[in-house]
């Protein structure tokens, strides 16, 4: 009998593993076991074997051992513990984040799927002609899936005679053995500088700042090629897998089947299979979204983040990790380079590159075409002149001429629904969600009012103030834009892409493929269409309400607005057909709009840095956001006040708040922000002073987000 330490999930959190007595013969660190906690059987991860227990302490038994070998290797085990410290979160949550759903330690343990195989046995057997035929066929490959032999009677007979035997295995990936092909492109000088300049045997972080279409993807592929020659593996992270069909296509063409695709749209079983392919070294390139950063390659040679500024790389629940930080940590472990590519790098990234913390490579020009021409439309002026300020004449003209030329148009309007605001006709109150401090948006399809935060939906809306059922809608969102375009251009084929039309698993891919194949003339949609698309026939991109997000009280909203406009503009004119971009904005003189018009990231960066310096925001400082929430306003508020005063006791950083963030999904929220130059010091303060409060706070929740992506 011996004792082991196990990480388990405790409702209030645990910062140390618990000790159990182990009656089983074989247990290793990194295996999953079931143990009892609060009279319930829960799954945990073994953190240590053969630990000493002080005399006289009552220790419970391990109930069962779930694995025959560790599900997590040494490197990822170390990563989980590092991540727990880095993100101020419990180790067990980090294990859960790193492992695929099938292997996650949680109370109900899921199992990997199994399947039956038939194996041909060597030797002489007396067989009928038909039986011999089947055995010969199986002998060609030695084995087939049980279900491929259709006749049950022949199958049973062959098994009975000993010519075939059954083997039960876990379902694995079946290779179709497609080979890739070499690139015939000759790299430009700028591309060559990057490919030759990054030493694959050295730890480094490299920022590739290159306009859309400047040849970054080609660079990623060349570097991947070199990494594979060294016998190592590559992880390439992208913001949203279904938005990058063209990029995947190019990788498949180049590298054949040596690719793992990993993202959250996969079923748990599919994710497990891909995870095991990485673990068993059955592929060398992984392309995926945020969670692909944890794939268990054992000899990583390079990690690439494409569109590294994208907010999807930061997880929006605990552990609030950023894939960039994980990438840099793993890069250090494997002593390999990390590449951060973007046309609009995050302010932090570019600032570090300028300081020499990261290496900077700049690609100034598009490879095959010039940057698109940008026109600004002042919608404030149109409003004054009582003209259509949502769909300006300039934009309508632009669309018309593209339709005549049989070219394609992308329109970006970052607001879904029909009209975002409903006002009571009798008393002028705005229809609000009962669970959130958010106004209900009107959706014409289904004639319903919906909350975009919690999904609350009401068909017959009654005014809570006066009881009236008469409503007046206002504002302009994607469904209404679609309707107006249909009236203006009755023969145009229009696709709308927003959260309402892409609910199905591969909704994005279906719409994008249709548009890429030329099955529609106009693609309109929310921010999701601004990313990644590379369609040669698109010669006009229209951005509606381009500066709408500038009004948000968040220091990062200007950066986000600028990046969104530049990224969307980058979808236009990617071929020799040339391209145009029309940005409609209310405040055309705002520097974000002006620099976006000139596609001038560097000037934008310099301007924005002054503003960040004045307000002492990142990258000049670091932030930790602490959010307290409860269904009860008083409880949330009083704990928030308590947390804030604890934070204020340390004067080495500034404490802001608590700020009332209003109600979301039935919970009142207050946020305290710690802001300072010494992130390590701030983290250790929060770990020592605030985490114990969190563990004791009961139903009032405290969430801690180190380096939040913004303060919305
Ligand atoms: P990015 O990833 O920066 O948007 P891509 O790598 O997709 O840029 O390149 C844009 C286009 O230019 C693609 O169609 C690509 O095939 C082409 N391209 C890239 N590098 C070269 C090159 N060296 N010579 C010719 N064409 C190139
Ligand atoms: Zn009313
Ligand atoms: Zn709501």
mmCIF file of C-alpha atoms and ligand atoms in Angstrom, residues 184-188 191 210-222 247 250 254 306-307 363 366-369 532 534 571 574, ligand 1:
data_model
loop_
_atom_site.group_PDB
_atom_site.id
_atom_site.type_symbol
_atom_site.label_atom_id
_atom_site.label_comp_id
_atom_site.label_asym_id
_atom_site.label_seq_id
_atom_site.Cartn_x
_atom_site.Cartn_y
_atom_site.Cartn_z
ATOM 1 C CA UNK A 184 7.220 26.529 -57.491
ATOM 2 C CA UNK A 185 7.170 30.136 -56.274
ATOM 3 C CA UNK A 186 10.366 32.114 -56.043
ATOM 4 C CA UNK A 187 10.453 33.951 -52.744
ATOM 5 C CA UNK A 188 10.660 37.730 -52.802
ATOM 6 C CA UNK A 191 10.171 36.748 -47.766
ATOM 7 C CA UNK A 210 3.115 42.241 -43.212
ATOM 8 C CA UNK A 211 0.143 43.634 -45.051
ATOM 9 C CA UNK A 212 -2.635 41.273 -46.095
ATOM 10 C CA UNK A 213 -1.432 39.525 -49.235
ATOM 11 C CA UNK A 214 2.241 40.255 -48.590
ATOM 12 C CA UNK A 215 3.144 36.570 -48.620
ATOM 13 C CA UNK A 216 3.048 35.561 -44.939
ATOM 14 C CA UNK A 217 1.323 32.234 -45.554
ATOM 15 C CA UNK A 218 3.987 31.296 -48.076
ATOM 16 C CA UNK A 219 6.606 32.096 -45.408
ATOM 17 C CA UNK A 220 4.825 29.872 -42.869
ATOM 18 C CA UNK A 221 4.852 27.003 -45.355
ATOM 19 C CA UNK A 222 8.554 27.406 -46.179
ATOM 20 C CA UNK A 247 -5.232 28.484 -46.120
ATOM 21 C CA UNK A 250 -2.782 25.432 -49.516
ATOM 22 C CA UNK A 254 1.916 21.345 -49.958
ATOM 23 C CA UNK A 306 -1.390 33.933 -37.752
ATOM 24 C CA UNK A 307 -3.396 37.152 -37.152
ATOM 25 C CA UNK A 363 6.851 43.048 -45.420
ATOM 26 C CA UNK A 366 1.499 42.940 -51.507
ATOM 27 C CA UNK A 367 2.942 40.276 -53.772
ATOM 28 C CA UNK A 368 0.509 40.181 -56.649
ATOM 29 C CA UNK A 369 -1.355 43.479 -56.529
ATOM 30 C CA UNK A 532 -8.825 35.656 -43.605
ATOM 31 C CA UNK A 534 -8.953 35.484 -49.990
ATOM 32 C CA UNK A 571 -10.222 41.427 -48.440
ATOM 33 C CA UNK A 574 -6.358 40.552 -53.958
HETATM 34 P P1 LIG B 1 -0.639 36.690 -46.707
HETATM 35 O O1 LIG B 1 -0.628 35.402 -45.941
HETATM 36 O O2 LIG B 1 0.337 37.691 -46.178
HETATM 37 O O3 LIG B 1 -2.003 37.263 -46.905
HETATM 38 P P2 LIG B 1 -0.056 35.002 -48.981
HETATM 39 O O4 LIG B 1 1.079 34.135 -48.583
HETATM 40 O O5 LIG B 1 -1.428 34.417 -48.984
HETATM 41 O O6 LIG B 1 -0.058 36.358 -48.164
HETATM 42 O O7 LIG B 1 0.266 35.567 -50.438
HETATM 43 C C1 LIG B 1 -0.661 36.317 -51.202
HETATM 44 C C2 LIG B 1 -0.709 35.766 -52.614
HETATM 45 O O8 LIG B 1 0.569 35.895 -53.233
HETATM 46 C C3 LIG B 1 -1.061 34.300 -52.671
HETATM 47 O O9 LIG B 1 -1.913 34.080 -53.751
HETATM 48 C C4 LIG B 1 0.272 33.602 -52.862
HETATM 49 O O10 LIG B 1 0.144 32.392 -53.572
HETATM 50 C C5 LIG B 1 1.047 34.627 -53.657
HETATM 51 N N1 LIG B 1 2.490 34.577 -53.363
HETATM 52 C C6 LIG B 1 3.056 34.484 -52.145
HETATM 53 N N2 LIG B 1 4.403 34.494 -52.247
HETATM 54 C C7 LIG B 1 4.686 34.599 -53.576
HETATM 55 C C8 LIG B 1 5.902 34.666 -54.344
HETATM 56 N N3 LIG B 1 7.097 34.635 -53.746
HETATM 57 N N4 LIG B 1 5.793 34.765 -55.679
HETATM 58 C C9 LIG B 1 4.578 34.798 -56.270
HETATM 59 N N5 LIG B 1 3.414 34.745 -55.626
HETATM 60 C C10 LIG B 1 3.444 34.653 -54.286
#
